[in-house]
Structure formats: structure tokens, C-alpha cells
PDB file of C-alpha atoms in Angstrom:
ATOM      1  CA  MET A   1     -20.824  -3.140  17.071  1.00  0.00           C
ATOM      2  CA  ASN A   2     -19.866  -4.593  13.695  1.00  0.00           C
ATOM      3  CA  SER A   3     -16.314  -5.864  13.330  1.00  0.00           C
ATOM      4  CA  GLY A   4     -14.336  -7.891  10.847  1.00  0.00           C
ATOM      5  CA  PHE A   5     -11.663  -8.035   8.174  1.00  0.00           C
ATOM      6  CA  VAL A   6     -11.861  -6.321   4.774  1.00  0.00           C
ATOM      7  CA  ALA A   7      -9.376  -6.814   1.932  1.00  0.00           C
ATOM      8  CA  ILE A   8      -8.608  -3.789  -0.245  1.00  0.00           C
ATOM      9  CA  VAL A   9      -7.931  -5.042  -3.764  1.00  0.00           C
ATOM     10  CA  GLY A  10      -7.703  -3.640  -7.258  1.00  0.00           C
ATOM     11  CA  PRO A  11      -5.325  -2.960 -10.125  1.00  0.00           C
ATOM     12  CA  PRO A  12      -2.024  -1.157  -9.447  1.00  0.00           C
ATOM     13  CA  ASN A  13      -2.303   2.583  -8.789  1.00  0.00           C
ATOM     14  CA  ALA A  14      -6.068   2.518  -8.151  1.00  0.00           C
ATOM     15  CA  GLY A  15      -5.651   4.454  -4.880  1.00  0.00           C
ATOM     16  CA  LYS A  16      -5.858   1.609  -2.359  1.00  0.00           C
ATOM     17  CA  SER A  17      -3.075   2.912  -0.118  1.00  0.00           C
ATOM     18  CA  THR A  18      -4.273   6.518  -0.344  1.00  0.00           C
ATOM     19  CA  PHE A  19      -7.721   5.450   0.866  1.00  0.00           C
ATOM     20  CA  LEU A  20      -6.292   3.407   3.734  1.00  0.00           C
ATOM     21  CA  ASN A  21      -4.066   6.256   4.927  1.00  0.00           C
ATOM     22  CA  HIS A  22      -7.022   8.652   4.826  1.00  0.00           C
ATOM     23  CA  VAL A  23      -9.434   6.546   6.883  1.00  0.00           C
ATOM     24  CA  LEU A  24      -6.733   5.637   9.414  1.00  0.00           C
ATOM     25  CA  GLY A  25      -5.519   9.225   9.768  1.00  0.00           C
ATOM     26  CA  PHE A  26      -2.016   7.768   9.702  1.00  0.00           C
ATOM     27  CA  LYS A  27       0.502   7.142   6.931  1.00  0.00           C
ATOM     28  CA  LEU A  28       0.630   3.368   7.072  1.00  0.00           C
ATOM     29  CA  ALA A  29       1.025   2.603   3.371  1.00  0.00           C
ATOM     30  CA  ILE A  30       3.550   4.345   1.156  1.00  0.00           C
ATOM     31  CA  THR A  31       2.197   5.936  -2.013  1.00  0.00           C
ATOM     32  CA  SER A  32       3.605   6.795  -5.421  1.00  0.00           C
ATOM     33  CA  ASP A  33       2.482   7.806  -8.890  1.00  0.00           C
ATOM     34  CA  LYS A  34       4.263   4.666 -10.075  1.00  0.00           C
ATOM     35  CA  PRO A  35       2.260   1.401 -10.080  1.00  0.00           C
ATOM     36  CA  GLN A  36       3.093  -1.660  -7.965  1.00  0.00           C
ATOM     37  CA  THR A  37       4.416   0.362  -5.014  1.00  0.00           C
ATOM     38  CA  THR A  38       2.782  -1.844  -2.352  1.00  0.00           C
ATOM     39  CA  ARG A  39       4.561  -5.200  -2.049  1.00  0.00           C
ATOM     40  CA  HIS A  40       3.329  -6.562   1.288  1.00  0.00           C
ATOM     41  CA  ARG A  41      -0.060  -7.162   2.861  1.00  0.00           C
ATOM     42  CA  LEU A  42      -0.574  -4.316   5.337  1.00  0.00           C
ATOM     43  CA  LEU A  43      -2.972  -4.465   8.285  1.00  0.00           C
ATOM     44  CA  GLY A  44      -4.699  -1.255   9.351  1.00  0.00           C
ATOM     45  CA  VAL A  45      -7.374  -0.923  12.054  1.00  0.00           C
ATOM     46  CA  CYS A  46     -10.115   1.642  11.413  1.00  0.00           C
ATOM     47  CA  ASN A  47     -12.133   2.351  14.570  1.00  0.00           C
ATOM     48  CA  ARG A  48     -15.511   4.079  14.426  1.00  0.00           C
ATOM     49  CA  GLU A  49     -18.240   4.450  17.074  1.00  0.00           C
ATOM     50  CA  GLU A  50     -20.241   1.473  15.821  1.00  0.00           C
ATOM     51  CA  SER A  51     -17.636  -0.529  13.924  1.00  0.00           C
ATOM     52  CA  GLN A  52     -14.064  -1.757  13.780  1.00  0.00           C
ATOM     53  CA  ILE A  53     -12.938  -2.487  10.231  1.00  0.00           C
ATOM     54  CA  VAL A  54      -9.606  -4.285   9.983  1.00  0.00           C
ATOM     55  CA  PHE A  55      -8.281  -3.497   6.524  1.00  0.00           C
ATOM     56  CA  LEU A  56      -5.793  -5.668   4.673  1.00  0.00           C
ATOM     57  CA  ASP A  57      -4.177  -3.486   2.010  1.00  0.00           C
ATOM     58  CA  THR A  58      -2.788  -5.672  -0.753  1.00  0.00           C
ATOM     59  CA  PRO A  59      -0.433  -5.327  -3.728  1.00  0.00           C
ATOM     60  CA  GLY A  60      -2.104  -4.344  -6.980  1.00  0.00           C
ATOM     61  CA  LEU A  61      -3.372  -7.245  -9.080  1.00  0.00           C
ATOM     62  CA  HIS A  62      -1.363  -7.300 -12.300  1.00  0.00           C
ATOM     63  CA  LYS A  63       0.187  -9.733 -14.770  1.00  0.00           C
ATOM     64  CA  PRO A  64       3.289 -10.967 -12.923  1.00  0.00           C
ATOM     65  CA  MET A  65       6.617 -11.541 -14.649  1.00  0.00           C
ATOM     66  CA  ARG A  66       9.328 -11.758 -11.966  1.00  0.00           C
ATOM     67  CA  ALA A  67       9.291 -13.897  -8.830  1.00  0.00           C
ATOM     68  CA  LEU A  68       8.656 -10.755  -6.758  1.00  0.00           C
ATOM     69  CA  ASN A  69       5.579  -9.847  -8.810  1.00  0.00           C
ATOM     70  CA  LYS A  70       4.223 -13.393  -8.627  1.00  0.00           C
ATOM     71  CA  LEU A  71       4.616 -13.280  -4.845  1.00  0.00           C
ATOM     72  CA  MET A  72       2.784  -9.936  -4.738  1.00  0.00           C
ATOM     73  CA  VAL A  73      -0.193 -11.315  -6.683  1.00  0.00           C
ATOM     74  CA  ARG A  74      -0.337 -14.452  -4.519  1.00  0.00           C
ATOM     75  CA  THR A  75      -0.296 -12.220  -1.433  1.00  0.00           C
ATOM     76  CA  ALA A  76      -3.256 -10.215  -2.730  1.00  0.00           C
ATOM     77  CA  MET A  77      -5.302 -13.278  -3.684  1.00  0.00           C
ATOM     78  CA  ALA A  78      -4.563 -15.034  -0.381  1.00  0.00           C
ATOM     79  CA  ALA A  79      -5.979 -12.049   1.524  1.00  0.00           C
ATOM     80  CA  LEU A  80      -9.391 -12.748  -0.003  1.00  0.00           C
ATOM     81  CA  GLN A  81      -9.597 -15.998   1.948  1.00  0.00           C
ATOM     82  CA  ASP A  82      -9.085 -14.291   5.318  1.00  0.00           C
ATOM     83  CA  VAL A  83     -11.803 -11.620   5.213  1.00  0.00           C
ATOM     84  CA  GLU A  84     -15.545 -11.110   5.620  1.00  0.00           C
ATOM     85  CA  ALA A  85     -15.801  -8.538   2.808  1.00  0.00           C
ATOM     86  CA  VAL A  86     -13.823  -6.934  -0.007  1.00  0.00           C
ATOM     87  CA  LEU A  87     -13.279  -3.312  -1.046  1.00  0.00           C
ATOM     88  CA  PHE A  88     -12.585  -3.274  -4.787  1.00  0.00           C
ATOM     89  CA  MET A  89     -10.909  -0.050  -5.919  1.00  0.00           C
ATOM     90  CA  VAL A  90     -11.333   0.976  -9.558  1.00  0.00           C
ATOM     91  CA  GLU A  91      -9.935   4.141 -11.119  1.00  0.00           C
ATOM     92  CA  ALA A  92     -12.505   6.326 -12.894  1.00  0.00           C
ATOM     93  CA  SER A  93     -10.753   6.429 -16.264  1.00  0.00           C
ATOM     94  CA  ALA A  94     -10.793   4.440 -19.503  1.00  0.00           C
ATOM     95  CA  LYS A  95      -7.590   2.638 -18.543  1.00  0.00           C
ATOM     96  CA  GLY A  96      -8.776   2.116 -14.965  1.00  0.00           C
ATOM     97  CA  LEU A  97     -12.061   0.583 -16.080  1.00  0.00           C
ATOM     98  CA  ALA A  98     -10.301  -1.772 -18.490  1.00  0.00           C
ATOM     99  CA  GLU A  99      -7.952  -2.937 -15.724  1.00  0.00           C
ATOM    100  CA  GLY A 100     -10.836  -3.137 -13.255  1.00  0.00           C
ATOM    101  CA  GLN A 101     -12.879  -5.377 -15.533  1.00  0.00           C
ATOM    102  CA  ARG A 102      -9.946  -7.801 -15.715  1.00  0.00           C
ATOM    103  CA  VAL A 103      -9.645  -7.910 -11.918  1.00  0.00           C
ATOM    104  CA  ALA A 104     -13.423  -8.277 -11.464  1.00  0.00           C
ATOM    105  CA  GLY A 105     -13.244 -11.739 -12.970  1.00  0.00           C
ATOM    106  CA  MET A 106     -10.601 -12.750 -10.437  1.00  0.00           C
ATOM    107  CA  LEU A 107     -12.803 -11.627  -7.525  1.00  0.00           C
ATOM    108  CA  ALA A 108     -15.659 -13.938  -8.479  1.00  0.00           C
ATOM    109  CA  GLU A 109     -13.664 -16.903  -7.169  1.00  0.00           C
ATOM    110  CA  ALA A 110     -13.510 -15.431  -3.655  1.00  0.00           C
ATOM    111  CA  LYS A 111     -17.294 -15.577  -3.136  1.00  0.00           C
ATOM    112  CA  LYS A 112     -17.221 -12.673  -0.660  1.00  0.00           C
ATOM    113  CA  PRO A 113     -19.460  -9.571  -0.654  1.00  0.00           C
ATOM    114  CA  VAL A 114     -17.746  -6.759  -2.546  1.00  0.00           C
ATOM    115  CA  VAL A 115     -18.108  -2.986  -2.296  1.00  0.00           C
ATOM    116  CA  VAL A 116     -16.754  -1.215  -5.378  1.00  0.00           C
ATOM    117  CA  ALA A 117     -15.215   2.239  -4.936  1.00  0.00           C
ATOM    118  CA  LEU A 118     -15.002   4.147  -8.221  1.00  0.00           C
ATOM    119  CA  ASN A 119     -12.008   6.238  -7.225  1.00  0.00           C
ATOM    120  CA  LYS A 120     -10.377   9.463  -8.447  1.00  0.00           C
ATOM    121  CA  ILE A 121     -13.706  11.025  -9.434  1.00  0.00           C
ATOM    122  CA  ASP A 122     -12.120  14.414  -8.697  1.00  0.00           C
ATOM    123  CA  LEU A 123      -9.991  13.920 -11.829  1.00  0.00           C
ATOM    124  CA  VAL A 124     -13.025  13.375 -14.086  1.00  0.00           C
ATOM    125  CA  ARG A 125     -13.607  16.744 -15.755  1.00  0.00           C
ATOM    126  CA  ASP A 126     -16.962  15.888 -17.324  1.00  0.00           C
ATOM    127  CA  LYS A 127     -19.085  14.769 -14.383  1.00  0.00           C
ATOM    128  CA  ALA A 128     -21.758  13.557 -16.813  1.00  0.00           C
ATOM    129  CA  ALA A 129     -19.322  10.764 -17.692  1.00  0.00           C
ATOM    130  CA  LEU A 130     -19.566   9.309 -14.178  1.00  0.00           C
ATOM    131  CA  LEU A 131     -23.008   7.725 -14.638  1.00  0.00           C
ATOM    132  CA  PRO A 132     -21.935   5.631 -17.668  1.00  0.00           C
ATOM    133  CA  MET A 133     -18.854   4.563 -15.716  1.00  0.00           C
ATOM    134  CA  LEU A 134     -20.977   3.457 -12.758  1.00  0.00           C
ATOM    135  CA  GLU A 135     -23.335   1.587 -15.080  1.00  0.00           C
ATOM    136  CA  ARG A 136     -20.397  -0.170 -16.724  1.00  0.00           C
ATOM    137  CA  VAL A 137     -19.033  -1.297 -13.357  1.00  0.00           C
ATOM    138  CA  ALA A 138     -22.501  -2.497 -12.309  1.00  0.00           C
ATOM    139  CA  GLY A 139     -22.586  -4.778 -15.327  1.00  0.00           C
ATOM    140  CA  TRP A 140     -19.461  -6.717 -14.354  1.00  0.00           C
ATOM    141  CA  ALA A 141     -20.977  -8.674 -11.451  1.00  0.00           C
ATOM    142  CA  GLU A 142     -23.368  -8.543  -8.495  1.00  0.00           C
ATOM    143  CA  TRP A 143     -21.869  -6.018  -6.073  1.00  0.00           C
ATOM    144  CA  ALA A 144     -22.970  -5.195  -2.524  1.00  0.00           C
ATOM    145  CA  ALA A 145     -22.634  -1.496  -3.397  1.00  0.00           C
ATOM    146  CA  ILE A 146     -20.872   0.896  -5.778  1.00  0.00           C
ATOM    147  CA  VAL A 147     -19.647   4.170  -4.263  1.00  0.00           C
ATOM    148  CA  PRO A 148     -18.073   7.153  -6.083  1.00  0.00           C
ATOM    149  CA  LEU A 149     -14.897   8.141  -4.228  1.00  0.00           C
ATOM    150  CA  SER A 150     -12.042  10.603  -4.144  1.00  0.00           C
ATOM    151  CA  ALA A 151      -9.568   8.969  -1.776  1.00  0.00           C
ATOM    152  CA  ALA A 152      -7.167  11.898  -2.169  1.00  0.00           C
ATOM    153  CA  LYS A 153      -9.775  14.388  -0.924  1.00  0.00           C
ATOM    154  CA  GLY A 154     -11.759  12.027   1.301  1.00  0.00           C
ATOM    155  CA  ASP A 155     -15.026  12.596  -0.576  1.00  0.00           C
ATOM    156  CA  GLY A 156     -17.126   9.447  -0.347  1.00  0.00           C
ATOM    157  CA  ALA A 157     -14.887   7.756   2.234  1.00  0.00           C
ATOM    158  CA  ALA A 158     -17.558   7.837   4.957  1.00  0.00           C
ATOM    159  CA  ALA A 159     -20.057   6.205   2.586  1.00  0.00           C
ATOM    160  CA  VAL A 160     -17.559   3.449   1.763  1.00  0.00           C
ATOM    161  CA  LEU A 161     -17.024   2.766   5.474  1.00  0.00           C
ATOM    162  CA  ARG A 162     -20.782   2.604   6.114  1.00  0.00           C
ATOM    163  CA  GLU A 163     -21.305   0.098   3.314  1.00  0.00           C
ATOM    164  CA  LEU A 164     -18.432  -2.088   4.510  1.00  0.00           C
ATOM    165  CA  ALA A 165     -19.497  -1.979   8.170  1.00  0.00           C
ATOM    166  CA  GLY A 166     -22.949  -3.189   7.148  1.00  0.00           C
ATOM    167  CA  LEU A 167     -21.394  -6.337   5.670  1.00  0.00           C
ATOM    168  CA  LEU A 168     -19.508  -7.282   8.828  1.00  0.00           C
ATOM    169  CA  PRO A 169     -20.881  -9.489  11.616  1.00  0.00           C
ATOM    170  CA  GLN A 170     -21.844  -8.089  14.994  1.00  0.00           C
ATOM    171  CA  GLY A 171     -19.350  -8.765  17.730  1.00  0.00           C
ATOM    172  CA  PRO A 172     -16.657  -7.255  19.951  1.00  0.00           C
ATOM    173  CA  ALA A 173     -13.673  -5.341  18.617  1.00  0.00           C
ATOM    174  CA  ILE A 174     -10.930  -7.610  17.303  1.00  0.00           C
ATOM    175  CA  PHE A 175      -8.072  -5.300  18.308  1.00  0.00           C
ATOM    176  CA  PRO A 176      -7.659  -2.659  21.055  1.00  0.00           C
ATOM    177  CA  GLU A 177      -9.169   0.700  20.103  1.00  0.00           C
ATOM    178  CA  ASP A 178      -5.799   2.483  20.276  1.00  0.00           C
ATOM    179  CA  MET A 179      -4.162   0.061  17.842  1.00  0.00           C
ATOM    180  CA  ILE A 180      -3.603   1.165  14.233  1.00  0.00           C
ATOM    181  CA  THR A 181      -1.417  -1.640  12.871  1.00  0.00           C
ATOM    182  CA  ASP A 182       0.560  -4.732  13.782  1.00  0.00           C
ATOM    183  CA  LEU A 183       3.545  -3.637  11.693  1.00  0.00           C
ATOM    184  CA  SER A 184       6.820  -2.817  13.439  1.00  0.00           C
ATOM    185  CA  GLU A 185       8.477   0.600  13.365  1.00  0.00           C
ATOM    186  CA  ARG A 186      11.451  -0.993  11.606  1.00  0.00           C
ATOM    187  CA  PHE A 187       9.200  -2.141   8.755  1.00  0.00           C
ATOM    188  CA  LEU A 188       7.489   1.247   8.477  1.00  0.00           C
ATOM    189  CA  VAL A 189      10.879   2.993   8.360  1.00  0.00           C
ATOM    190  CA  SER A 190      12.082   0.703   5.575  1.00  0.00           C
ATOM    191  CA  GLU A 191       8.925   1.462   3.597  1.00  0.00           C
ATOM    192  CA  LEU A 192       9.351   5.232   3.987  1.00  0.00           C
ATOM    193  CA  ILE A 193      12.878   4.952   2.608  1.00  0.00           C
ATOM    194  CA  ARG A 194      11.622   2.857  -0.307  1.00  0.00           C
ATOM    195  CA  GLU A 195       8.914   5.445  -0.981  1.00  0.00           C
ATOM    196  CA  LYS A 196      11.600   8.085  -1.518  1.00  0.00           C
ATOM    197  CA  VAL A 197      13.439   5.795  -3.931  1.00  0.00           C
ATOM    198  CA  PHE A 198      10.200   5.526  -5.928  1.00  0.00           C
ATOM    199  CA  ALA A 199       9.710   9.292  -5.805  1.00  0.00           C
ATOM    200  CA  LEU A 200      13.244  10.301  -6.803  1.00  0.00           C
ATOM    201  CA  THR A 201      14.325   7.635  -9.313  1.00  0.00           C
ATOM    202  CA  ASN A 202      12.916   6.480 -12.627  1.00  0.00           C
ATOM    203  CA  GLN A 203      12.479   3.631 -15.101  1.00  0.00           C
ATOM    204  CA  GLU A 204      13.240   0.163 -13.724  1.00  0.00           C
ATOM    205  CA  LEU A 205      15.375   1.301 -10.777  1.00  0.00           C
ATOM    206  CA  PRO A 206      12.573   1.622  -8.150  1.00  0.00           C
ATOM    207  CA  TYR A 207      11.339  -1.873  -9.007  1.00  0.00           C
ATOM    208  CA  SER A 208      14.818  -3.327  -8.518  1.00  0.00           C
ATOM    209  CA  THR A 209      15.285  -1.934  -5.009  1.00  0.00           C
ATOM    210  CA  ALA A 210      14.570  -3.310  -1.557  1.00  0.00           C
ATOM    211  CA  VAL A 211      15.355  -1.799   1.835  1.00  0.00           C
ATOM    212  CA  THR A 212      16.544  -3.548   4.982  1.00  0.00           C
ATOM    213  CA  ILE A 213      17.117  -2.001   8.411  1.00  0.00           C
ATOM    214  CA  ASP A 214      20.531  -2.888   9.828  1.00  0.00           C
ATOM    215  CA  GLU A 215      20.343  -0.933  13.095  1.00  0.00           C
ATOM    216  CA  PHE A 216      17.502   0.776  14.948  1.00  0.00           C
ATOM    217  CA  ILE A 217      18.858   2.217  18.181  1.00  0.00           C
ATOM    218  CA  GLU A 218      16.372   4.011  20.388  1.00  0.00           C
ATOM    219  CA  PRO A 219      17.552   6.710  22.813  1.00  0.00           C
ATOM    220  CA  GLN A 220      17.271   6.417  26.577  1.00  0.00           C
ATOM    221  CA  ASN A 221      14.754   9.274  26.705  1.00  0.00           C
ATOM    222  CA  GLN A 222      12.229  11.001  24.434  1.00  0.00           C
ATOM    223  CA  ARG A 223      14.574  13.927  23.773  1.00  0.00           C
ATOM    224  CA  GLY A 224      17.296  11.703  22.384  1.00  0.00           C
ATOM    225  CA  VAL A 225      18.005  10.843  18.760  1.00  0.00           C
ATOM    226  CA  VAL A 226      16.945   7.568  17.116  1.00  0.00           C
ATOM    227  CA  ALA A 227      19.920   6.161  15.199  1.00  0.00           C
ATOM    228  CA  ILE A 228      18.967   4.163  12.108  1.00  0.00           C
ATOM    229  CA  THR A 229      21.236   2.416   9.631  1.00  0.00           C
ATOM    230  CA  ALA A 230      19.625   1.030   6.481  1.00  0.00           C
ATOM    231  CA  THR A 231      20.738  -0.613   3.251  1.00  0.00           C
ATOM    232  CA  ILE A 232      19.105  -0.081  -0.134  1.00  0.00           C
ATOM    233  CA  HIS A 233      19.621  -3.201  -2.240  1.00  0.00           C
ATOM    234  CA  VAL A 234      19.799  -3.028  -6.045  1.00  0.00           C
ATOM    235  CA  GLU A 235      20.424  -5.675  -8.696  1.00  0.00           C
ATOM    236  CA  ARG A 236      23.221  -4.169 -10.812  1.00  0.00           C
ATOM    237  CA  GLN A 237      26.348  -2.098 -10.300  1.00  0.00           C
ATOM    238  CA  GLY A 238      25.039   0.576 -12.670  1.00  0.00           C
ATOM    239  CA  GLN A 239      21.925   0.965 -10.530  1.00  0.00           C
ATOM    240  CA  LYS A 240      24.114   1.462  -7.480  1.00  0.00           C
ATOM    241  CA  GLY A 241      25.890   4.342  -9.190  1.00  0.00           C
ATOM    242  CA  ILE A 242      22.617   6.014 -10.138  1.00  0.00           C
ATOM    243  CA  LEU A 243      21.214   5.603  -6.634  1.00  0.00           C
ATOM    244  CA  ILE A 244      24.297   7.110  -5.006  1.00  0.00           C
ATOM    245  CA  GLY A 245      24.505   9.892  -7.590  1.00  0.00           C
ATOM    246  CA  LYS A 246      27.275  12.343  -8.339  1.00  0.00           C
ATOM    247  CA  GLY A 247      29.159  13.074  -5.142  1.00  0.00           C
ATOM    248  CA  GLY A 248      26.556  11.057  -3.248  1.00  0.00           C
ATOM    249  CA  GLY A 249      23.913  13.646  -4.115  1.00  0.00           C
ATOM    250  CA  MET A 250      21.023  11.297  -4.890  1.00  0.00           C
ATOM    251  CA  LEU A 251      21.532   9.179  -1.780  1.00  0.00           C
ATOM    252  CA  LYS A 252      21.653  12.355   0.317  1.00  0.00           C
ATOM    253  CA  LYS A 253      18.338  13.530  -1.198  1.00  0.00           C
ATOM    254  CA  ILE A 254      16.704  10.177  -0.483  1.00  0.00           C
ATOM    255  CA  GLY A 255      18.035  10.191   3.076  1.00  0.00           C
ATOM    256  CA  ALA A 256      17.023  13.778   3.838  1.00  0.00           C
ATOM    257  CA  SER A 257      13.482  13.291   2.523  1.00  0.00           C
ATOM    258  CA  ALA A 258      13.021   9.960   4.305  1.00  0.00           C
ATOM    259  CA  ARG A 259      14.394  11.303   7.583  1.00  0.00           C
ATOM    260  CA  LEU A 260      11.737  14.035   7.742  1.00  0.00           C
ATOM    261  CA  ASP A 261       8.911  11.515   7.324  1.00  0.00           C
ATOM    262  CA  ILE A 262      10.484   9.112   9.817  1.00  0.00           C
ATOM    263  CA  GLU A 263      10.797  11.900  12.391  1.00  0.00           C
ATOM    264  CA  THR A 264       7.128  12.774  11.880  1.00  0.00           C
ATOM    265  CA  MET A 265       6.101   9.149  12.353  1.00  0.00           C
ATOM    266  CA  LEU A 266       8.261   8.519  15.429  1.00  0.00           C
ATOM    267  CA  GLY A 267       7.851  11.963  16.979  1.00  0.00           C
ATOM    268  CA  GLN A 268      11.599  12.079  17.625  1.00  0.00           C
ATOM    269  CA  LYS A 269      14.775  13.346  16.005  1.00  0.00           C
ATOM    270  CA  VAL A 270      16.417  10.782  13.739  1.00  0.00           C
ATOM    271  CA  TYR A 271      19.952  10.150  12.505  1.00  0.00           C
ATOM    272  CA  LEU A 272      19.676   8.149   9.282  1.00  0.00           C
ATOM    273  CA  ASP A 273      22.672   6.497   7.629  1.00  0.00           C
ATOM    274  CA  LEU A 274      22.069   4.884   4.224  1.00  0.00           C
ATOM    275  CA  PHE A 275      24.179   2.396   2.289  1.00  0.00           C
ATOM    276  CA  VAL A 276      23.706   0.813  -1.150  1.00  0.00           C
ATOM    277  CA  ARG A 277      24.515  -2.816  -1.886  1.00  0.00           C
ATOM    278  CA  VAL A 278      24.307  -4.890  -5.070  1.00  0.00           C
ATOM    279  CA  GLU A 279      22.257  -8.085  -4.676  1.00  0.00           C
ATOM    280  CA  PRO A 280      22.222  -9.608  -8.190  1.00  0.00           C
ATOM    281  CA  LYS A 281      18.806 -10.771  -9.481  1.00  0.00           C
ATOM    282  CA  TRP A 282      17.255 -10.711  -6.000  1.00  0.00           C
ATOM    283  CA  SER A 283      13.743  -9.980  -7.361  1.00  0.00           C
ATOM    284  CA  SER A 284      13.801 -13.012  -9.671  1.00  0.00           C
ATOM    285  CA  GLN A 285      15.018 -15.672  -7.251  1.00  0.00           C
ATOM    286  CA  ALA A 286      13.281 -17.259  -4.263  1.00  0.00           C
ATOM    287  CA  HIS A 287      16.357 -17.126  -2.020  1.00  0.00           C
ATOM    288  CA  GLY A 288      16.857 -13.450  -2.876  1.00  0.00           C
ATOM    289  CA  LEU A 289      13.274 -12.667  -1.908  1.00  0.00           C
ATOM    290  CA  ARG A 290      13.614 -14.508   1.410  1.00  0.00           C
ATOM    291  CA  LYS A 291      16.929 -12.812   2.174  1.00  0.00           C
ATOM    292  CA  LEU A 292      15.378  -9.367   1.774  1.00  0.00           C
ATOM    293  CA  GLY A 293      12.221 -10.129   3.762  1.00  0.00           C
ATOM    294  CA  TYR A 294       9.740 -11.122   1.067  1.00  0.00           C
ATOM    295  CA  GLU A 295       8.069 -14.334   2.173  1.00  0.00           C
ATOM    296  CA  GLU A 296       4.663 -15.987   1.728  1.00  0.00           C
TER     297      GLU A 296
END
């Protein structure tokens, strides 16, 4: 069989996490219409009959301003050193192609074979426009392959996997076949809560939040309730008020929505208790990043 590591890279909001969740058949990476949702490098194991592709989903490559964003970009670039091949996701739109061309120059330094997935083709109304898009992408560099893709619908996903598997060396599986990720349930729970913050709040607030798990108490049997206590950290007192909402309404909405997804993931009933805490300028300071779990 062919087995190895593949980094998923691209500009923010190109559909990297949506693709990973689809091929894994499991919601590993949180998704949002807002860019820069992924902050950590996520490992996901995709097992097929003749291949095991270990994906490293990375934060979107963008121009960093805060310490958090700089860490995210370093995380994405570092992943390129640890893989046999790269999946480069580009959105099939004028804006997506402009952002993709910028990122293409960054990938040249990695000197790894790259498969380009021109994603979100389902949103292109004039299908005749796809060929010029593909030709434009082909002119950026020498690619191993370019594959049209709709990660949301799964169209083209099998072709992407075939192209990537062909770039990997032959050898035994790296991880057990029943393994999907090396991430802990506590981490996945914190990400699901953060996803709801992104979905239900606006402007700068989602980008100023981090989630930590204070308690994760498992029941003595499968029929019991998992008790989880979590804190959503913000940077300013005003953000805390918005996140809690009038009469606690916003925090209740976030908690109720997150709890349903957590129960689906764990396969058990969940009691979720959320708190909000102000952590001034955490996203701009190294000690704040370390305190809230963001490390190199």
C-alpha cells in the first residue's frame, strides 16, 4: 500500500477543513464562513483499501498581524517540512485565485510535490469559466496534478485522493486502521464550542476568543451524562457582555448548539456549563498564547 503524510494548505476559507471532514467521514475540523477559523495543525487519518493518507490540516496562509496570526502562519509553513506531498486548496473565484497565486509562491520553497484542488466549483455558475481558471492555476508553477473539486458535495474528492496516494511511498500503514486522529476529546470539545462562537457572533469578537476545558468528567457507564465545564476567553469587558448577551441569552444559544454537536461526537448525553472570562490582549502576547494552549 501507499502511505505517508500530506499537508493541506491554502488561503483562509478555501475549504481545507470541509474537504478533510468529508474524506474522513468525521467532523474533525470546525468550519465557518468566516476566514481564519482553523488555528492549530490537525492530524486526520484517511484509510482506503490501497492507501493510508495522513492529512495535516493547517491554518490558512494569510498576512499575519497579531501574535496569534503569526503563530498560525508558522504552524502552516512548518507542516510543509514534515510531509511527503502537499494538497493546495484554491477557491474557484476571482478573489480565491488572487489569494491562491500569492500562496503559490510560498509553496515553491517547500520543494514537495503538490496537487492543486480548485475548490467550490459548484458555486461557479458559468461552467465555461472553469477552463480559464484551470489554465491560470497551471501557469503558476509545476504541479503534480490539478483537480476540480466541490468539497462541500464531495465531487472530485476521490480523484484528489488518487492523485495524492500516487505521490506517497509504498510501505505499511503508519497508524492503526481504526484511528482517525491523535487529538483528544477535550480538544475537539473546545473546538466545537469555538465553532459556535464563530457562527453566532460577528466582527472582531470571534477572533478575540479562545476556549479552554476546565472539567471533563466521564460517567461510570455509557448511559451516564458527561459533565463538561468550559471557559470562553475574550480580550475586553465589552466583548464579555456581548458574548453573555441579554439575560445570558447568547451564552445559552452557544451552549445549546455546542452541546448537540458534542453529544453527536461522543455518543453520550452531555451537561455543558459555560463561563466567560476576560484575558486582556491574550492574542497579541506570547504568554497569553501559551496560557490558552497556543504553542509552537
